[in-house]
Amino acid sequence: MTVGIVGAGQLGRMMALAGYPLGLDFLFLDPAEQAPAAQLAPVLQSAFTDEEALGTLGSRCEVVTIDWENVSVEALRRLGRATRVSPPLPAIAAAQDRVREKRLFEKLAITTTRWRAVSNRRQLKSAIADIGLPGVLKTRRMGYDGKGQAVLRTAADADRAWTQLGQVALLYEELVPFDLEVSVIGVRSRSGECRVYPLNHNLHSDGILRLTRAPYGSARLNRLARQHVVAVMEHFRYVGVLTIEFFVRGGRLVANEMAPRVHNSGHWTIEGAVTSQFENHLRAIVGLPLGDTHAIGHSAMINLIGTMPGRAALLRHPGLHLHDYAKQPRPGRKLGHLTLVEADAGRCERRARRLLAELAPQIHIP
Ligand code: AMP
């Protein structure tokens, strides 16, 4: 069976790596010349909206999925006439637009930030009056890794933020003084079976994920996150992996955003869970039974950003798993990741701290 993947980035690459042992084949669509997944499977190199390439993908693949959530939903809808597309398009559409996403959370009684849609300066002023300062102005669409965002601390910041972002539709929300950030990853099969991974504890710097530790949190917090991700999956009759990111404040979860796909904070599941998020996504979309989502120890995942450290130096660390996405280095670009799995939580934490201090000494780990 051939799985089509729109987007041939590192997520698609890791899906293919997880899918070959199951006997699956892959075909990618991506405009990039040297996409990370190209080492593994053929890539139709053309725009994500190219009719002919989408037609080829539809005719050659039994099921099509995404590795990038900002793919045109219209293009996916056309593709859906020829083949099965998972996850469902309404879920992808909701995740592409921060306003739709907030409304969804509110509808499903998932606490989220206080927010207002903003499309002109007057609306920004009244949003600031309603929500207060500090706050964050974000583009409704195409935001990722902290891009398309500006923090407003004083009224004077409003003009600067408007000049920076005001050309497109925006959302203003409160700046949450969070204690920490977590994410939950769930998977739902075609037959409606749901499984959820333990919570991930995420540390960001400059809007980019640097470190994930899992499993994290009390049974109560895990239960709550589980309820939320299952509620969203049931709402869409979802098929595949879905991620929700939360702020944690005073033991409560405040939803930040969701991703209708495998997620960077779930990379530890490759070595640290019985079944990885990538394998479970594939199992879900091709109609196979889901795998066990339990952790098999304590894991830490460190992103390699901007520059790739020497492989030999990294691999001298016993038991360290290196994933190199075969990407050209560029400041702020995710080039790979490292995973440690330990039986002992304290040892995992100590090793992760030492490694991160070595690789990115500027990052403070609370
Ligand atoms: P996002 O692209 O919305 O996931 O934002 C990236 C990161 O910016 C988040 O993981 C947080 O660390 C930070 N951030 C975004 N929105 C807020 C907010 N409303 N309050 C506090 N921090 C935020």
Coordinates of C-alpha atoms and ligand atoms in Angstrom, one line a residue:
M1 CA 0.0 0.0 0.0
T2 CA 1.3 3.5 -0.9
V3 CA 0.8 6.4 1.5
G4 CA 0.9 9.9 -0.1
I5 CA 2.3 12.7 2.1
V6 CA 1.8 16.3 1.2
G7 CA 5.0 18.0 2.5
A8 CA 8.3 16.1 2.6
G9 CA 9.8 17.7 5.7
Q10 CA 11.3 15.9 8.7
L11 CA 7.8 14.8 9.9
G12 CA 7.2 13.0 6.6
R13 CA 10.7 11.6 6.7
M14 CA 10.1 10.1 10.2
M15 CA 6.7 8.8 9.0
A16 CA 8.4 6.9 6.2
L17 CA 11.0 5.5 8.6
A18 CA 8.2 4.2 10.8
G19 CA 6.2 2.9 7.9
Y20 CA 8.7 0.7 6.0
P21 CA 8.7 -2.0 8.7
L22 CA 4.9 -2.2 8.3
G23 CA 5.3 -2.9 4.6
L24 CA 4.1 0.5 3.5
D25 CA 5.4 2.6 0.5
F26 CA 5.5 6.4 0.3
L27 CA 5.1 9.1 -2.3
F28 CA 5.7 12.7 -1.3
L29 CA 4.6 16.1 -2.8
D30 CA 6.8 19.1 -2.0
P31 CA 8.0 22.2 -3.9
A32 CA 11.5 22.0 -2.2
E33 CA 14.4 20.8 -4.2
Q34 CA 16.1 19.0 -1.4
A35 CA 13.4 18.0 1.0
P36 CA 14.3 15.9 4.1
A37 CA 12.1 13.0 3.0
A38 CA 13.6 12.8 -0.4
Q39 CA 16.4 10.4 0.8
L40 CA 13.7 7.9 1.6
A41 CA 11.0 8.0 -1.1
P42 CA 10.1 9.6 -4.4
V43 CA 9.0 13.3 -4.3
L44 CA 6.7 14.9 -6.8
Q45 CA 8.4 18.3 -6.9
S46 CA 5.7 20.9 -7.5
A47 CA 3.6 23.5 -5.7
F48 CA 1.3 22.1 -3.0
T49 CA -1.7 23.3 -5.1
D50 CA -0.5 22.0 -8.4
E51 CA -3.5 20.1 -10.0
E52 CA -1.5 17.7 -12.0
A53 CA 0.8 16.7 -9.1
L54 CA -2.2 16.3 -6.8
G55 CA -3.9 14.2 -9.4
T56 CA -0.8 11.9 -9.6
L57 CA -0.7 11.6 -5.8
G58 CA -4.4 10.8 -5.7
S59 CA -4.2 8.1 -8.4
R60 CA -1.1 6.4 -7.0
C61 CA -1.9 6.4 -3.3
E62 CA -4.6 4.6 -1.3
V63 CA -4.5 7.3 1.4
V64 CA -3.0 10.8 1.6
T65 CA -1.9 12.6 4.7
I66 CA 0.0 15.8 5.6
D67 CA 3.3 16.7 7.2
W68 CA 2.6 20.4 7.1
E69 CA -0.8 21.8 8.3
N70 CA -0.8 24.9 6.2
V71 CA -1.5 23.0 3.0
S72 CA -4.5 24.5 1.0
V73 CA -7.6 22.8 2.3
E74 CA -9.2 23.5 -1.1
A75 CA -6.4 21.5 -2.8
L76 CA -6.9 18.7 -0.3
R77 CA -10.6 18.7 -1.0
R78 CA -10.0 18.2 -4.7
L79 CA -7.6 15.4 -3.8
G80 CA -10.2 13.8 -1.6
R81 CA -12.4 13.1 -4.6
A82 CA -9.8 10.6 -5.9
T83 CA -8.5 9.1 -2.6
R84 CA -9.0 9.0 1.1
V85 CA -7.5 12.0 2.9
S86 CA -6.7 11.9 6.7
P87 CA -6.9 13.7 9.0
P88 CA -10.4 15.2 8.2
L89 CA -10.3 18.5 6.4
P90 CA -12.5 20.4 8.9
A91 CA -9.8 19.6 11.6
I92 CA -7.0 20.9 9.3
A93 CA -9.1 24.0 8.5
A94 CA -9.7 24.7 12.2
A95 CA -6.0 24.4 13.0
Q96 CA -5.0 26.8 10.2
D97 CA -7.0 29.7 11.7
R98 CA -6.4 30.8 15.3
V99 CA -9.9 32.3 15.5
R100 CA -11.6 29.0 14.4
E101 CA -9.3 27.1 16.8
K102 CA -10.3 29.3 19.8
R103 CA -14.0 29.0 19.0
L104 CA -13.6 25.2 18.8
F105 CA -11.9 25.1 22.2
E106 CA -14.6 27.2 23.7
K107 CA -17.4 25.1 22.1
L108 CA -15.8 21.9 23.6
A109 CA -15.4 23.6 27.0
I110 CA -11.6 23.5 26.8
T111 CA -10.2 26.6 28.7
T112 CA -8.2 28.8 26.4
T113 CA -6.7 32.3 26.5
R114 CA -9.0 35.4 26.5
W115 CA -8.8 36.7 22.9
R116 CA -10.3 39.0 20.3
A117 CA -10.1 39.0 16.5
V118 CA -8.4 42.1 15.1
S119 CA -8.5 43.4 11.6
N120 CA -7.8 47.1 12.0
R121 CA -6.1 49.6 14.4
R122 CA -9.4 50.5 16.0
Q123 CA -10.1 46.9 16.8
L124 CA -6.6 46.4 18.2
K125 CA -7.2 49.4 20.5
S126 CA -10.5 48.0 21.8
A127 CA -9.0 44.5 22.1
I128 CA -6.2 45.9 24.3
A129 CA -8.9 47.8 26.4
D130 CA -10.9 44.5 26.8
I131 CA -8.1 42.0 27.4
G132 CA -5.5 44.3 28.9
L133 CA -1.7 44.3 28.8
P134 CA 0.6 42.5 28.4
G135 CA -0.8 40.6 25.5
V136 CA 0.3 38.9 22.2
L137 CA -0.7 39.9 18.7
K138 CA -0.7 36.9 16.4
T139 CA -1.4 36.4 12.7
R140 CA -4.6 34.3 12.4
R141 CA -2.9 32.1 9.8
M142 CA 0.5 30.7 8.9
G143 CA 2.0 31.1 12.4
Y144 CA 4.5 28.5 13.6
D145 CA 7.5 28.4 15.9
G146 CA 6.6 31.8 17.3
K147 CA 6.6 33.4 13.8
G148 CA 4.0 36.1 13.1
Q149 CA 3.7 37.1 16.8
A150 CA 4.5 40.3 18.7
V151 CA 4.3 40.7 22.5
L152 CA 2.7 44.0 23.7
R153 CA 3.7 45.2 27.1
T154 CA 2.7 48.9 26.9
A155 CA 0.1 50.8 24.9
A156 CA 3.0 52.3 22.9
D157 CA 3.9 48.7 21.6
A158 CA 0.6 48.6 19.7
D159 CA 1.8 50.8 16.9
R160 CA 5.0 48.9 16.4
A161 CA 3.2 45.5 16.5
W162 CA 0.6 46.8 14.0
T163 CA 3.3 48.0 11.6
Q164 CA 5.0 44.6 11.9
L165 CA 1.9 42.4 11.4
G166 CA -1.1 44.6 10.4
Q167 CA -1.2 43.6 6.7
V168 CA -3.1 40.4 7.6
A169 CA -6.0 39.3 9.8
L170 CA -4.9 39.0 13.5
L171 CA -5.8 37.8 16.9
Y172 CA -5.0 39.5 20.2
E173 CA -4.8 37.5 23.3
E174 CA -3.6 37.7 26.9
L175 CA 0.0 36.9 27.6
V176 CA -0.3 34.0 30.0
P177 CA 2.2 34.0 32.9
F178 CA 2.4 30.3 32.7
D179 CA 4.3 28.0 35.1
L180 CA 5.2 25.7 32.3
E181 CA 4.1 24.4 28.9
V182 CA 2.8 20.9 28.1
S183 CA 1.4 19.1 25.1
V184 CA -0.8 16.0 24.7
I185 CA -0.7 13.7 21.7
G186 CA -3.7 11.5 20.8
V187 CA -4.5 9.2 18.0
R188 CA -7.9 8.0 16.7
S189 CA -8.3 5.0 14.3
R190 CA -10.8 4.7 11.5
S191 CA -13.0 2.5 13.7
G192 CA -13.1 5.2 16.5
E193 CA -10.5 3.7 18.9
C194 CA -8.6 6.4 20.8
R195 CA -5.2 6.2 22.5
V196 CA -3.3 9.0 24.2
Y197 CA 0.4 9.4 25.0
P198 CA 1.5 10.6 28.4
L199 CA 2.0 14.4 28.7
N200 CA 5.0 16.1 27.3
H201 CA 6.7 18.9 29.3
N202 CA 8.0 21.4 26.7
L203 CA 10.6 24.2 27.1
H204 CA 10.6 26.8 24.3
S205 CA 13.1 29.5 23.6
D206 CA 12.4 32.3 21.1
G207 CA 9.1 30.5 20.3
I208 CA 10.9 27.3 19.2
L209 CA 10.8 24.0 21.1
R210 CA 14.2 23.2 22.6
L211 CA 13.5 20.4 25.1
T212 CA 10.7 17.9 25.8
R213 CA 10.6 15.7 28.9
A214 CA 8.1 12.8 29.1
P215 CA 6.2 11.3 30.7
Y216 CA 5.2 14.4 32.8
G217 CA 2.7 15.5 35.4
S218 CA 0.2 14.1 37.8
A219 CA -2.5 11.6 37.0
R220 CA -5.0 14.4 37.3
L221 CA -3.3 16.6 34.7
N222 CA -2.8 13.7 32.4
R223 CA -6.5 12.8 32.7
L224 CA -7.6 16.3 32.0
A225 CA -5.4 16.6 28.9
R226 CA -6.6 13.2 27.7
Q227 CA -10.2 14.3 28.0
H228 CA -9.5 17.4 25.9
V229 CA -7.7 15.7 23.1
V230 CA -10.3 12.9 22.9
A231 CA -13.0 15.6 22.9
V232 CA -11.4 17.3 19.8
M233 CA -10.8 13.9 18.1
E234 CA -14.4 12.8 18.7
H235 CA -15.7 16.1 17.5
F236 CA -14.1 15.7 14.1
R237 CA -14.4 11.9 13.9
Y238 CA -10.7 12.3 13.5
V239 CA -8.4 9.8 12.0
G240 CA -4.6 10.0 12.7
V241 CA -2.5 11.8 15.3
L242 CA -3.6 15.1 16.9
T243 CA -1.6 17.4 19.2
I244 CA -2.8 20.1 21.6
E245 CA -0.4 22.5 23.3
F246 CA -1.3 24.0 26.7
F247 CA 0.0 26.5 29.2
V248 CA -0.1 25.2 32.8
R249 CA -1.0 27.8 35.4
G250 CA -1.7 27.0 39.0
G251 CA -2.3 23.3 38.1
R252 CA -4.8 24.2 35.3
L253 CA -4.6 23.7 31.6
V254 CA -5.1 26.6 29.2
A255 CA -5.1 25.5 25.5
N256 CA -2.7 27.5 23.3
E257 CA -3.1 25.7 19.9
M258 CA -3.6 22.4 18.2
A259 CA -1.8 20.6 15.3
P260 CA -3.6 18.1 13.2
R261 CA -0.5 16.0 12.8
V262 CA 2.5 14.3 14.5
H263 CA 4.3 16.8 16.6
N264 CA 7.9 17.8 17.5
S265 CA 7.0 17.3 21.2
G266 CA 6.3 13.6 20.4
H267 CA 9.6 12.7 18.8
W268 CA 10.7 11.0 22.0
T269 CA 8.0 8.3 21.3
I270 CA 10.3 6.8 18.6
E271 CA 12.6 5.3 21.2
G272 CA 10.7 6.1 24.4
A273 CA 7.2 4.7 23.8
V274 CA 6.0 1.2 22.9
T275 CA 4.6 2.5 19.6
S276 CA 5.8 5.8 18.1
Q277 CA 3.5 8.7 17.2
F278 CA 4.6 8.2 13.5
E279 CA 3.7 4.5 13.5
N280 CA 0.4 5.1 15.2
H281 CA -0.5 7.9 12.7
L282 CA 0.1 5.4 9.9
R283 CA -1.7 2.6 11.6
A284 CA -4.7 4.9 12.0
I285 CA -4.8 6.3 8.5
V286 CA -4.3 2.9 6.7
G287 CA -6.9 1.2 8.9
L288 CA -4.7 -1.0 11.2
P289 CA -5.2 -1.5 14.9
L290 CA -3.5 1.2 17.1
G291 CA -0.3 0.4 19.1
D292 CA 0.3 0.8 22.8
T293 CA 1.1 4.5 23.7
H294 CA 2.8 3.8 27.1
A295 CA 6.3 5.2 27.8
I296 CA 9.0 2.6 28.3
G297 CA 11.1 4.8 30.6
H298 CA 11.8 8.5 31.1
S299 CA 12.7 10.4 27.9
A300 CA 14.2 13.7 27.0
M301 CA 14.3 15.1 23.5
I302 CA 16.6 18.0 22.5
N303 CA 16.1 19.8 19.2
L304 CA 19.2 20.6 17.2
I305 CA 18.6 24.1 15.8
G306 CA 20.6 26.3 13.5
T307 CA 23.8 24.3 13.4
M308 CA 24.5 20.6 13.4
P309 CA 27.0 19.5 16.1
G310 CA 29.6 16.9 15.0
R311 CA 28.1 13.5 14.9
A312 CA 31.0 11.7 16.5
A313 CA 30.9 14.0 19.6
L314 CA 27.2 13.4 20.0
L315 CA 27.4 9.6 19.6
R316 CA 30.1 9.3 22.3
H317 CA 27.3 9.8 24.8
P318 CA 26.1 6.3 25.7
G319 CA 22.6 5.5 24.6
L320 CA 22.0 8.8 22.9
H321 CA 19.8 8.6 19.8
L322 CA 20.6 11.0 17.0
H323 CA 18.1 12.0 14.2
D324 CA 19.7 14.1 11.5
Y325 CA 17.0 15.4 9.1
A326 CA 19.6 16.0 6.3
K327 CA 18.7 19.7 6.0
Q328 CA 20.9 22.7 5.1
P329 CA 21.9 24.6 8.3
R330 CA 20.2 28.0 8.7
P331 CA 19.7 30.1 11.8
G332 CA 16.5 29.1 13.7
R333 CA 16.0 25.9 11.5
K334 CA 15.3 22.6 13.1
L335 CA 18.0 20.3 11.7
G336 CA 17.7 17.2 13.9
H337 CA 17.0 16.0 17.4
L338 CA 18.5 13.9 20.2
T339 CA 16.6 11.5 22.5
L340 CA 17.7 10.0 25.8
V341 CA 15.7 7.2 27.4
E342 CA 16.5 6.2 31.0
A343 CA 14.9 4.0 33.5
D344 CA 15.5 6.6 36.2
A345 CA 13.8 10.0 36.0
G346 CA 16.6 11.8 37.9
R347 CA 19.4 10.4 35.7
C348 CA 17.4 11.4 32.5
E349 CA 17.0 14.9 33.8
R350 CA 20.7 15.3 34.8
R351 CA 21.9 14.0 31.4
A352 CA 19.4 16.2 29.5
R353 CA 20.5 19.3 31.4
R354 CA 24.2 18.6 30.8
L355 CA 23.6 18.0 27.1
L356 CA 21.6 21.1 26.6
A357 CA 24.1 23.2 28.5
E358 CA 26.8 21.9 26.1
L359 CA 24.8 22.5 22.9
A360 CA 22.9 25.7 23.8
P361 CA 24.4 27.3 26.9
Q362 CA 22.3 30.4 26.4
I363 CA 19.1 28.5 27.3
H364 CA 18.0 28.6 31.0
I365 CA 16.3 25.4 32.1
P366 CA 14.0 26.2 35.0
Ligands
AMP1 P1 2.5 29.4 19.3 O1 3.1 29.6 17.9 O2 1.2 30.1 19.4 O3 2.6 28.0 19.8 O4 3.6 30.2 20.2 C1 4.9 29.8 20.4 C2 5.3 30.0 21.8 O5 5.2 31.4 22.2 C3 4.5 29.2 22.9 O6 4.8 27.9 23.0 C4 4.8 30.1 24.1 O7 6.0 29.8 24.7 C5 4.8 31.5 23.6 N1 3.4 32.1 23.6 C6 2.5 32.1 22.6 N2 1.4 32.7 23.0 C7 1.5 33.0 24.3 C8 0.6 33.6 25.2 N3 -0.6 34.0 24.9 N4 1.1 33.7 26.5 C9 2.4 33.3 26.8 N5 3.2 32.8 26.0 C10 2.8 32.6 24.7

